[in-house]
Amino acid sequence: NAGVMQNPRHLVRRRGQEARLRCSPMKGHSHVYWYRQLPEEGLKFMVYLQKENIIDESGMPKERFSAEFPKEGPSILRIQQVVRGDSAAYFCASSPRTGREQYFGPGTRLTVT
Amino acid sequence: DAKTTQPPSMDCAEGRAANLPCNHSTISGNEYVYWYRQIHSQGPQYIIHGLKNNETNEMASLIITEDRKSSTLILPHATLRDTAVYYCIVVPMEYGNKLVFGAGTILRVKS
């Protein structure tokens, strides 16, 4: 059973561009979580999604950030008009149902120049 | 905010048991204790979790005190590859189990 997959692993964007980060959960997992780790800081929860639904977005910045988990295909974290402060590692995790352990992907490292 | 307290760092000799403590004095009856680790800058890795009984799997053992206010993660035979940041996290059973990561414990396994 393949683990959580994230792509791209590294992404470089200029200020003002858009960044799209993709996450494919483990097979059979319908719950996806996104976390962000700023340089030299801890992991922070961003958003929790199930298929076609956002369950908890309490950690998402109010502007420029959005997430989706469509019925078919990977979950997408979208950052519009990126700024240097968005440079971070973005981790996706999946679980088979709520209340269970989460399995993390390798992360996408976003660098904004 | 994290509901757990962990020492910032610990050292352990290779081949010896690593015992990582965690205080969670405000834990409620419907909350689990979870342990994850992050090796260098990789994605966090699930280790083990428990409610009130001691648990063991192929990676580690988890000892939870009877009053549930603290726990200890035990890596029975630490190797250099176990060098990582270890996070103790309290997670409610109910719907929506986002993980709240604290600073964790940096475990350095030395040869």
mmCIF file of C-alpha atoms in Angstrom:
data_model
loop_
_atom_site.group_PDB
_atom_site.id
_atom_site.type_symbol
_atom_site.label_atom_id
_atom_site.label_comp_id
_atom_site.label_asym_id
_atom_site.label_seq_id
_atom_site.Cartn_x
_atom_site.Cartn_y
_atom_site.Cartn_z
ATOM 1 C CA ASN A 1 0.000 0.000 0.000
ATOM 2 C CA ALA A 2 1.626 3.198 -1.174
ATOM 3 C CA GLY A 3 1.982 5.941 1.372
ATOM 4 C CA VAL A 4 0.732 9.498 1.149
ATOM 5 C CA MET A 5 2.088 11.159 -1.948
ATOM 6 C CA GLN A 6 2.740 14.833 -2.377
ATOM 7 C CA ASN A 7 3.886 16.719 -5.407
ATOM 8 C CA PRO A 8 5.804 18.605 -6.284
ATOM 9 C CA ARG A 9 8.405 17.963 -3.609
ATOM 10 C CA HIS A 10 9.989 21.349 -4.220
ATOM 11 C CA LEU A 11 8.279 24.374 -5.705
ATOM 12 C CA VAL A 12 9.759 27.778 -6.444
ATOM 13 C CA ARG A 13 7.456 30.697 -7.118
ATOM 14 C CA ARG A 14 8.017 34.404 -7.568
ATOM 15 C CA ARG A 15 6.070 36.827 -5.426
ATOM 16 C CA GLY A 16 2.565 37.279 -6.801
ATOM 17 C CA GLN A 17 2.364 33.902 -8.533
ATOM 18 C CA GLU A 18 0.084 31.046 -7.600
ATOM 19 C CA ALA A 19 1.202 27.830 -5.930
ATOM 20 C CA ARG A 20 -0.709 24.553 -6.205
ATOM 21 C CA LEU A 21 0.247 21.715 -3.917
ATOM 22 C CA ARG A 22 -1.185 18.248 -4.474
ATOM 23 C CA CYS A 23 -1.758 15.427 -2.045
ATOM 24 C CA SER A 24 -2.860 11.874 -2.813
ATOM 25 C CA PRO A 25 -3.955 10.093 0.373
ATOM 26 C CA MET A 26 -3.279 6.475 1.146
ATOM 27 C CA LYS A 27 -5.618 4.028 -0.524
ATOM 28 C CA GLY A 28 -8.850 3.757 1.376
ATOM 29 C CA HIS A 29 -8.315 6.994 3.286
ATOM 30 C CA SER A 30 -11.003 9.611 2.868
ATOM 31 C CA HIS A 31 -9.758 12.138 5.436
ATOM 32 C CA VAL A 32 -7.033 14.618 4.513
ATOM 33 C CA TYR A 33 -5.232 17.179 6.662
ATOM 34 C CA TRP A 34 -2.822 19.943 5.680
ATOM 35 C CA TYR A 35 -0.127 21.296 7.994
ATOM 36 C CA ARG A 36 2.488 24.001 7.503
ATOM 37 C CA GLN A 37 5.948 24.218 9.018
ATOM 38 C CA LEU A 38 7.600 27.603 8.743
ATOM 39 C CA PRO A 39 11.413 27.707 8.903
ATOM 40 C CA GLU A 40 12.633 26.991 12.435
ATOM 41 C CA GLU A 41 9.056 26.723 13.697
ATOM 42 C CA GLY A 42 6.682 23.963 14.649
ATOM 43 C CA LEU A 43 4.001 22.231 12.645
ATOM 44 C CA LYS A 44 0.707 24.077 12.470
ATOM 45 C CA PHE A 45 -2.639 22.641 11.422
ATOM 46 C CA MET A 46 -4.253 24.371 8.467
ATOM 47 C CA VAL A 47 -7.290 22.478 7.228
ATOM 48 C CA TYR A 48 -9.149 19.160 7.476
ATOM 49 C CA LEU A 49 -11.147 17.827 4.543
ATOM 50 C CA GLN A 50 -13.209 14.840 3.614
ATOM 51 C CA LYS A 51 -14.253 14.059 0.085
ATOM 52 C CA GLU A 52 -15.880 17.207 -1.312
ATOM 53 C CA ASN A 53 -16.209 18.786 2.138
ATOM 54 C CA ILE A 54 -14.140 21.132 4.262
ATOM 55 C CA ILE A 55 -14.608 20.008 7.859
ATOM 56 C CA ASP A 56 -12.288 22.348 9.763
ATOM 57 C CA GLU A 57 -10.403 25.282 8.258
ATOM 58 C CA SER A 58 -9.627 27.029 11.524
ATOM 59 C CA GLY A 59 -5.898 27.124 10.746
ATOM 60 C CA MET A 60 -6.139 28.552 7.264
ATOM 61 C CA PRO A 61 -5.082 32.144 6.685
ATOM 62 C CA LYS A 62 -8.161 34.201 5.873
ATOM 63 C CA GLU A 63 -6.950 35.349 2.483
ATOM 64 C CA ARG A 64 -5.166 33.799 -0.496
ATOM 65 C CA PHE A 65 -5.324 30.218 0.798
ATOM 66 C CA SER A 66 -7.875 27.620 -0.241
ATOM 67 C CA ALA A 67 -8.137 23.844 -0.189
ATOM 68 C CA GLU A 68 -10.253 21.226 -1.858
ATOM 69 C CA PHE A 69 -10.602 17.465 -1.925
ATOM 70 C CA PRO A 70 -12.747 16.552 -4.922
ATOM 71 C CA LYS A 71 -14.629 13.334 -5.396
ATOM 72 C CA GLU A 72 -12.001 12.212 -7.867
ATOM 73 C CA GLY A 73 -8.343 13.110 -7.747
ATOM 74 C CA PRO A 74 -5.944 14.498 -5.173
ATOM 75 C CA SER A 75 -6.476 17.144 -2.554
ATOM 76 C CA ILE A 76 -5.204 20.564 -3.618
ATOM 77 C CA LEU A 77 -3.860 23.351 -1.442
ATOM 78 C CA ARG A 78 -3.864 26.562 -3.430
ATOM 79 C CA ILE A 79 -2.006 29.721 -2.484
ATOM 80 C CA GLN A 80 -2.735 32.775 -4.570
ATOM 81 C CA GLN A 81 -0.407 35.760 -4.921
ATOM 82 C CA VAL A 82 2.344 34.172 -2.868
ATOM 83 C CA VAL A 83 4.530 36.282 -0.589
ATOM 84 C CA ARG A 84 7.921 35.504 0.928
ATOM 85 C CA GLY A 85 6.265 34.636 4.227
ATOM 86 C CA ASP A 86 4.554 31.684 2.535
ATOM 87 C CA SER A 87 7.921 29.944 2.149
ATOM 88 C CA ALA A 88 7.568 26.805 4.225
ATOM 89 C CA ALA A 89 7.189 23.053 4.165
ATOM 90 C CA TYR A 90 3.608 21.966 3.594
ATOM 91 C CA PHE A 91 2.678 18.506 4.800
ATOM 92 C CA CYS A 92 -0.377 16.516 3.964
ATOM 93 C CA ALA A 93 -1.672 13.649 6.110
ATOM 94 C CA SER A 94 -4.459 11.146 5.645
ATOM 95 C CA SER A 95 -6.440 8.804 7.864
ATOM 96 C CA PRO A 96 -9.078 6.163 7.178
ATOM 97 C CA ARG A 97 -11.604 7.884 9.415
ATOM 98 C CA THR A 98 -11.750 10.542 12.058
ATOM 99 C CA GLY A 99 -10.225 9.742 15.418
ATOM 100 C CA ARG A 100 -7.506 7.559 13.937
ATOM 101 C CA GLU A 101 -3.795 8.025 13.454
ATOM 102 C CA GLN A 102 -2.634 10.225 10.596
ATOM 103 C CA TYR A 103 -0.051 9.224 8.015
ATOM 104 C CA PHE A 104 2.034 12.017 6.595
ATOM 105 C CA GLY A 105 3.493 12.592 3.189
ATOM 106 C CA PRO A 106 7.055 13.776 2.526
ATOM 107 C CA GLY A 107 5.974 17.384 2.168
ATOM 108 C CA THR A 108 6.245 20.117 -0.435
ATOM 109 C CA ARG A 109 8.882 22.746 0.168
ATOM 110 C CA LEU A 110 7.713 26.053 -1.199
ATOM 111 C CA THR A 111 10.228 28.801 -1.780
ATOM 112 C CA VAL A 112 9.011 32.247 -2.744
ATOM 113 C CA THR A 113 11.624 34.459 -4.357
ATOM 114 C CA ASP B 1 -2.156 25.531 22.285
ATOM 115 C CA ALA B 2 -0.418 22.255 23.057
ATOM 116 C CA LYS B 3 -1.780 20.518 26.142
ATOM 117 C CA THR B 4 1.423 18.615 26.852
ATOM 118 C CA THR B 5 4.820 19.362 28.394
ATOM 119 C CA GLN B 6 7.985 17.624 27.220
ATOM 120 C CA PRO B 7 11.678 18.165 27.958
ATOM 121 C CA PRO B 8 13.312 20.109 25.121
ATOM 122 C CA SER B 9 16.061 17.583 24.518
ATOM 123 C CA MET B 10 17.471 14.227 25.607
ATOM 124 C CA ASP B 11 20.484 12.115 24.773
ATOM 125 C CA CYS B 12 20.588 8.346 24.575
ATOM 126 C CA ALA B 13 23.374 5.873 23.894
ATOM 127 C CA GLU B 14 22.935 3.647 20.864
ATOM 128 C CA GLY B 15 21.518 0.267 21.827
ATOM 129 C CA ARG B 16 20.079 1.506 25.094
ATOM 130 C CA ALA B 17 16.435 2.179 25.850
ATOM 131 C CA ALA B 18 15.223 5.726 25.265
ATOM 132 C CA ASN B 19 12.542 6.848 27.703
ATOM 133 C CA LEU B 20 10.750 10.021 26.659
ATOM 134 C CA PRO B 21 8.424 11.567 29.247
ATOM 135 C CA CYS B 22 5.335 13.662 28.649
ATOM 136 C CA ASN B 23 3.078 15.518 31.078
ATOM 137 C CA HIS B 24 -0.580 15.994 30.193
ATOM 138 C CA SER B 25 -2.076 16.895 33.547
ATOM 139 C CA THR B 26 -5.235 18.446 32.075
ATOM 140 C CA ILE B 27 -6.143 15.470 29.897
ATOM 141 C CA SER B 28 -9.823 14.603 29.898
ATOM 142 C CA GLY B 29 -11.446 11.201 29.854
ATOM 143 C CA ASN B 30 -12.196 11.241 26.145
ATOM 144 C CA GLU B 31 -8.700 12.144 24.979
ATOM 145 C CA TYR B 32 -6.029 9.841 23.626
ATOM 146 C CA VAL B 33 -2.268 10.249 23.978
ATOM 147 C CA TYR B 34 -0.540 10.061 20.581
ATOM 148 C CA TRP B 35 3.169 10.027 19.778
ATOM 149 C CA TYR B 36 4.680 11.112 16.488
ATOM 150 C CA ARG B 37 8.231 11.851 15.460
ATOM 151 C CA GLN B 38 9.862 13.937 12.766
ATOM 152 C CA ILE B 39 13.230 12.850 11.489
ATOM 153 C CA HIS B 40 15.195 15.814 10.175
ATOM 154 C CA SER B 41 12.812 17.621 7.825
ATOM 155 C CA GLN B 42 10.787 14.600 6.741
ATOM 156 C CA GLY B 43 7.050 14.252 7.237
ATOM 157 C CA PRO B 44 6.004 13.318 10.771
ATOM 158 C CA GLN B 45 5.682 9.622 11.470
ATOM 159 C CA TYR B 46 3.008 8.042 13.641
ATOM 160 C CA ILE B 47 4.496 5.896 16.417
ATOM 161 C CA ILE B 48 1.822 4.775 18.860
ATOM 162 C CA HIS B 49 -1.220 5.905 20.802
ATOM 163 C CA GLY B 50 -3.176 4.900 23.889
ATOM 164 C CA LEU B 51 -6.083 5.801 26.112
ATOM 165 C CA LYS B 52 -5.389 4.346 29.530
ATOM 166 C CA ASN B 53 -3.760 0.975 29.078
ATOM 167 C CA ASN B 54 -0.129 0.435 28.206
ATOM 168 C CA GLU B 55 0.447 -0.224 24.534
ATOM 169 C CA THR B 56 3.210 -1.862 22.533
ATOM 170 C CA ASN B 57 3.861 -2.178 18.835
ATOM 171 C CA GLU B 58 6.844 -2.956 16.642
ATOM 172 C CA MET B 59 8.272 0.526 17.110
ATOM 173 C CA ALA B 60 7.775 1.384 20.753
ATOM 174 C CA SER B 61 5.938 0.972 24.032
ATOM 175 C CA LEU B 62 3.685 3.525 25.659
ATOM 176 C CA ILE B 63 3.279 3.604 29.411
ATOM 177 C CA ILE B 64 0.404 5.750 30.735
ATOM 178 C CA THR B 65 0.138 6.421 34.454
ATOM 179 C CA GLU B 66 -2.992 5.307 36.242
ATOM 180 C CA ASP B 67 -4.205 8.884 36.703
ATOM 181 C CA ARG B 68 -3.427 9.522 33.002
ATOM 182 C CA LYS B 69 -1.611 12.744 33.803
ATOM 183 C CA SER B 70 1.652 11.599 32.286
ATOM 184 C CA SER B 71 3.085 9.023 29.955
ATOM 185 C CA THR B 72 6.406 7.657 28.756
ATOM 186 C CA LEU B 73 7.368 6.561 25.280
ATOM 187 C CA ILE B 74 9.964 3.805 25.315
ATOM 188 C CA LEU B 75 12.187 2.941 22.359
ATOM 189 C CA PRO B 76 13.656 -0.330 23.614
ATOM 190 C CA HIS B 77 16.895 -0.363 21.622
ATOM 191 C CA ALA B 78 17.608 3.079 20.210
ATOM 192 C CA THR B 79 19.587 3.357 16.996
ATOM 193 C CA LEU B 80 21.143 6.368 15.297
ATOM 194 C CA ARG B 81 18.144 6.456 12.953
ATOM 195 C CA ASP B 82 15.895 7.180 15.931
ATOM 196 C CA THR B 83 17.427 10.647 16.265
ATOM 197 C CA ALA B 84 14.413 12.904 15.740
ATOM 198 C CA VAL B 85 11.977 15.318 17.341
ATOM 199 C CA TYR B 86 9.351 13.387 19.299
ATOM 200 C CA TYR B 87 5.912 14.863 19.817
ATOM 201 C CA CYS B 88 3.434 13.858 22.492
ATOM 202 C CA ILE B 89 -0.057 15.017 21.500
ATOM 203 C CA VAL B 90 -3.395 14.788 23.251
ATOM 204 C CA VAL B 91 -6.218 14.140 20.796
ATOM 205 C CA PRO B 92 -9.951 14.105 21.545
ATOM 206 C CA MET B 93 -11.987 11.153 20.393
ATOM 207 C CA GLU B 94 -14.730 13.223 18.946
ATOM 208 C CA TYR B 95 -15.118 14.340 15.407
ATOM 209 C CA GLY B 96 -12.266 16.384 13.971
ATOM 210 C CA ASN B 97 -8.911 15.253 15.236
ATOM 211 C CA LYS B 98 -6.489 17.913 14.097
ATOM 212 C CA LEU B 99 -3.073 17.491 15.657
ATOM 213 C CA VAL B 100 -1.710 20.334 17.783
ATOM 214 C CA PHE B 101 2.076 20.015 17.786
ATOM 215 C CA GLY B 102 4.138 21.509 20.581
ATOM 216 C CA ALA B 103 7.902 21.912 20.550
ATOM 217 C CA GLY B 104 8.509 18.226 21.242
ATOM 218 C CA THR B 105 11.668 16.568 22.534
ATOM 219 C CA ILE B 106 14.804 16.421 20.421
ATOM 220 C CA LEU B 107 16.214 12.945 20.987
ATOM 221 C CA ARG B 108 19.860 12.523 20.038
ATOM 222 C CA VAL B 109 21.064 8.945 19.858
ATOM 223 C CA LYS B 110 24.827 8.786 20.111
ATOM 224 C CA SER B 111 27.238 5.982 19.293
#
